[in-house]
Each structure stands twice: as C-alpha cells, then as structure tokens.
Amino acid sequence: MEMAKIHVINHPLLQHKVSVLRDKNTGVKEFREIVGEIASLMCYEATRDLHTEDVEIETPICKATVKMIAGKKIAIVPILRAGIGMVDGITALIPNAKVGHIGLYRDPETHEPVKYYCKMPSDIAERDVLIVDPMLATGGSAVAAINFMKEYGCKNIKMMNILAAPEGIENVVKHHPEVDIYVAAIDQGLNENAYIVPGLGDAGDRIFGTK
Ligand code: PRP
Ligand code: URA
C-alpha cells in the first residue's frame, strides 16, 4: 500500500500568519481572516498535483495551446465547527469545488469524537476529497472523518490542518496510511486536556467568538 506523505508547509508568509493565530491577544476578526488566508496558501500547495490538459485558445495575438485544470471533481469537507473557517479561503482558489459537512465534537471527558451532522454532495464518491480542520490533536476526529468518507466510497482523500500534534499524525497514519496530510506546523504534543501545546487554544471558540 502507498504510504501517506506528511507535507509541512513552512513558507515564511504562512509561518508568520500561524504565529499571529497562536497569540492569545489576536481577536476574533483577525483570527477568522487569517485562518482563511492560511487555508488559501495551504490549498495552493495541496493542489500542486492537480492534472492539467492542453486546450486550444486564441490570444489577441495568435492561436495557442495552453494548460487548464483537467475537469477533476473536488469536494472540500470541513469538520464542524472550526473547519468552516477554512472553506472560503479554499473556494477562492477552487470556485467550482462542492462542499460537504461533517459535524463532530470531542467528548470533553473521553476526547472521543461524537458525530452530530453529515451532509455530502450527491456525487461525493466520484470526487477527490480535501478534509479541512485547523487542529489535528489526538487525531480522533480526523480518523473518524476519513472513515466516513471511505464509507461514502471516496478513494482519493487528503487532510489539511493548520496545527498538528505528533500524536494526531501518528493516529491518522496508523489508521489511514494512504492519506496525505498537509500541515503548517507540527507542535510539541498534547496537554492533559488533549489540547495542542503550544497550539493556539480552541480553534472553534476563537473563530466564532464563543468564549
Ligand atoms: C476541535 C478541532 C478538531 C478536533 C481536534 O474540534 O476543530 O475537530 O477538536 O481534536 P482531535 O484531533 O483530538 O479529535 P472540537 O471538538 O473542539 O469542536 P468544535 O470545532 O465544534 O469546537
Ligand atoms: N481542538 C482545538 O480546538 N484545539 C486544540 O488544541 C485541540 C483540539
């Protein structure tokens, strides 16, 4: 079986924006905007292997054969809530992508993911899937989300997170070794509440201002 690749995108523009997210003094408006910008920058990297095809066009000067994206069907699948914050930044680059939603929250005691919502495009099984969530902590949510997408028949699945803990990456690789993971940073680990250290706190609360 093909092994997953872990892509750490350590471009200076991205690293700067991640550092602003980490700062506890960054407010909701700025946090939300920067999550979107980071998602765009990461999407640029995660779509590097998209296929192009030759297309005949006419420039104002002459006929030309140019490259265009070959009609690949893509679905972006945010894990609710925090994943929603990444969607607009990605659809800005892939306007025709469809969006499926998976609602998961971590049980505060067990840290196990609990599913409460799921709505996918009808042709999801034919689409390449990009699951997005700012945080990959224990990896429980990511593993569950990938399981759901496989149950829908999806074959080509990628995962995109802003911050990851080594434990979360290990968990995803163990259960879904073929899934490529794109992250902006891999942090030290998890604290006793399974929060990423140093991390950025609770991504959902910081995007939606719920704390
Ligand atoms: C956060 C985050 C991930 C999950 C990561 O969501 O957005 O979905 O935790 O943790 P894990 O890797 O240990 O599963 P949370 O459960 O806080 O829900 P929310 O987005 O609704 O706040
Ligand atoms: N979920 C978050 O929002 N932050 C963490 O650090 C871990 C899980």
Coordinates of N, CA, C and O and ligand atoms in Angstrom, one line a residue, residues 79-83 104-106 111 113 116 133-142 194-195 202-205, ligand 1:
I79 N -14.6 19.8 8.9 CA -15.1 19.2 10.1 C -15.6 20.4 10.9 O -14.9 21.3 11.3
L80 N -16.9 20.3 11.2 CA -17.6 21.4 12.0 C -17.1 21.3 13.5 O -16.9 20.2 13.9
R81 N -17.0 22.5 14.1 CA -17.2 23.8 13.5 C -16.0 24.4 12.9 O -16.1 25.1 11.9
A82 N -14.8 24.2 13.5 CA -13.7 25.0 13.1 C -13.3 24.9 11.7 O -12.8 25.9 11.1
G83 N -13.6 23.8 11.1 CA -13.2 23.6 9.7 C -13.9 24.6 8.7 O -13.3 24.9 7.7
L104 N -18.6 17.0 14.0 CA -18.0 16.2 15.1 C -17.6 17.1 16.2 O -17.2 18.2 16.0
Y105 N -17.9 16.6 17.5 CA -17.2 17.3 18.6 C -16.6 16.3 19.5 O -16.9 15.1 19.5
R106 N -15.6 16.8 20.2 CA -14.9 15.9 21.1 C -15.6 15.8 22.4 O -15.8 16.8 23.0
H111 N -12.5 12.6 25.2 CA -11.9 13.2 24.0 C -12.2 12.4 22.7 O -11.6 12.7 21.7
P113 N -14.4 11.5 19.4 CA -15.3 12.3 18.5 C -16.7 11.8 18.6 O -16.9 10.6 18.6
Y116 N -22.5 14.5 14.9 CA -23.9 15.0 15.0 C -24.5 15.5 13.7 O -25.6 15.9 13.7
D133 N -9.6 21.0 8.7 CA -9.9 21.3 10.2 C -8.6 22.0 10.6 O -7.5 21.4 10.4
P134 N -8.7 23.1 11.3 CA -7.5 23.8 11.8 C -6.6 22.9 12.7 O -5.4 23.1 12.7
M135 N -7.2 22.0 13.5 CA -6.5 21.3 14.5 C -6.5 19.8 14.4 O -7.6 19.2 14.2
L136 N -5.3 19.2 14.4 CA -5.2 17.7 14.5 C -4.5 17.4 15.8 O -3.3 17.5 15.9
A137 N -5.3 17.1 16.8 CA -4.8 16.9 18.2 C -4.5 15.4 18.5 O -3.5 14.9 18.1
T138 N -5.5 14.7 19.0 CA -5.4 13.3 19.2 C -5.5 12.5 17.9 O -5.1 11.4 17.7
G139 N -6.2 13.2 16.9 CA -6.4 12.6 15.6 C -7.7 11.8 15.6 O -8.1 11.3 14.5
G140 N -8.4 11.8 16.7 CA -9.7 11.0 16.7 C -10.7 11.6 15.7 O -11.4 10.8 15.0
S141 N -10.8 12.9 15.7 CA -11.8 13.5 14.7 C -11.4 13.2 13.3 O -12.3 12.9 12.4
A142 N -10.1 13.3 13.0 CA -9.6 13.1 11.6 C -9.8 11.7 11.2 O -10.3 11.4 10.1
A194 N -5.8 17.2 26.2 CA -5.6 16.9 24.8 C -5.7 18.1 23.9 O -6.1 18.1 22.8
Y195 N -5.2 19.2 24.4 CA -5.0 20.4 23.6 C -3.6 20.5 23.1 O -2.7 20.0 23.8
D202 N -8.5 26.9 21.6 CA -9.7 26.2 21.0 C -10.0 26.9 19.7 O -10.5 28.1 19.7
A203 N -9.8 26.3 18.6 CA -9.9 26.9 17.3 C -11.4 27.4 17.0 O -11.6 28.5 16.6
G204 N -12.3 26.5 17.4 CA -13.7 26.8 17.1 C -14.1 28.1 17.9 O -14.7 29.0 17.4
D205 N -13.8 28.1 19.2 CA -14.1 29.3 20.0 C -13.4 30.5 19.5 O -14.0 31.6 19.5
Ligands
PRP1 C1 -11.6 20.5 17.6 C2 -10.9 20.7 16.3 C3 -10.9 19.3 15.7 C4 -10.8 18.5 17.0 C5 -9.3 18.0 17.0 O1 -13.0 20.5 17.5 O2 -11.5 21.6 15.4 O3 -12.1 19.0 15.1 O4 -11.1 19.3 18.1 O5 -9.2 17.2 18.1 P1 -8.8 15.6 18.0 O6 -7.7 15.5 17.0 O7 -8.3 15.3 19.3 O8 -10.0 14.9 17.6 P2 -13.9 20.5 18.7 O9 -14.2 19.1 19.1 O10 -13.4 21.4 19.8 O11 -15.3 21.0 18.2 P3 -15.7 22.5 17.6 O12 -14.9 22.7 16.3 O13 -17.1 22.4 17.5 O14 -15.2 23.5 18.7

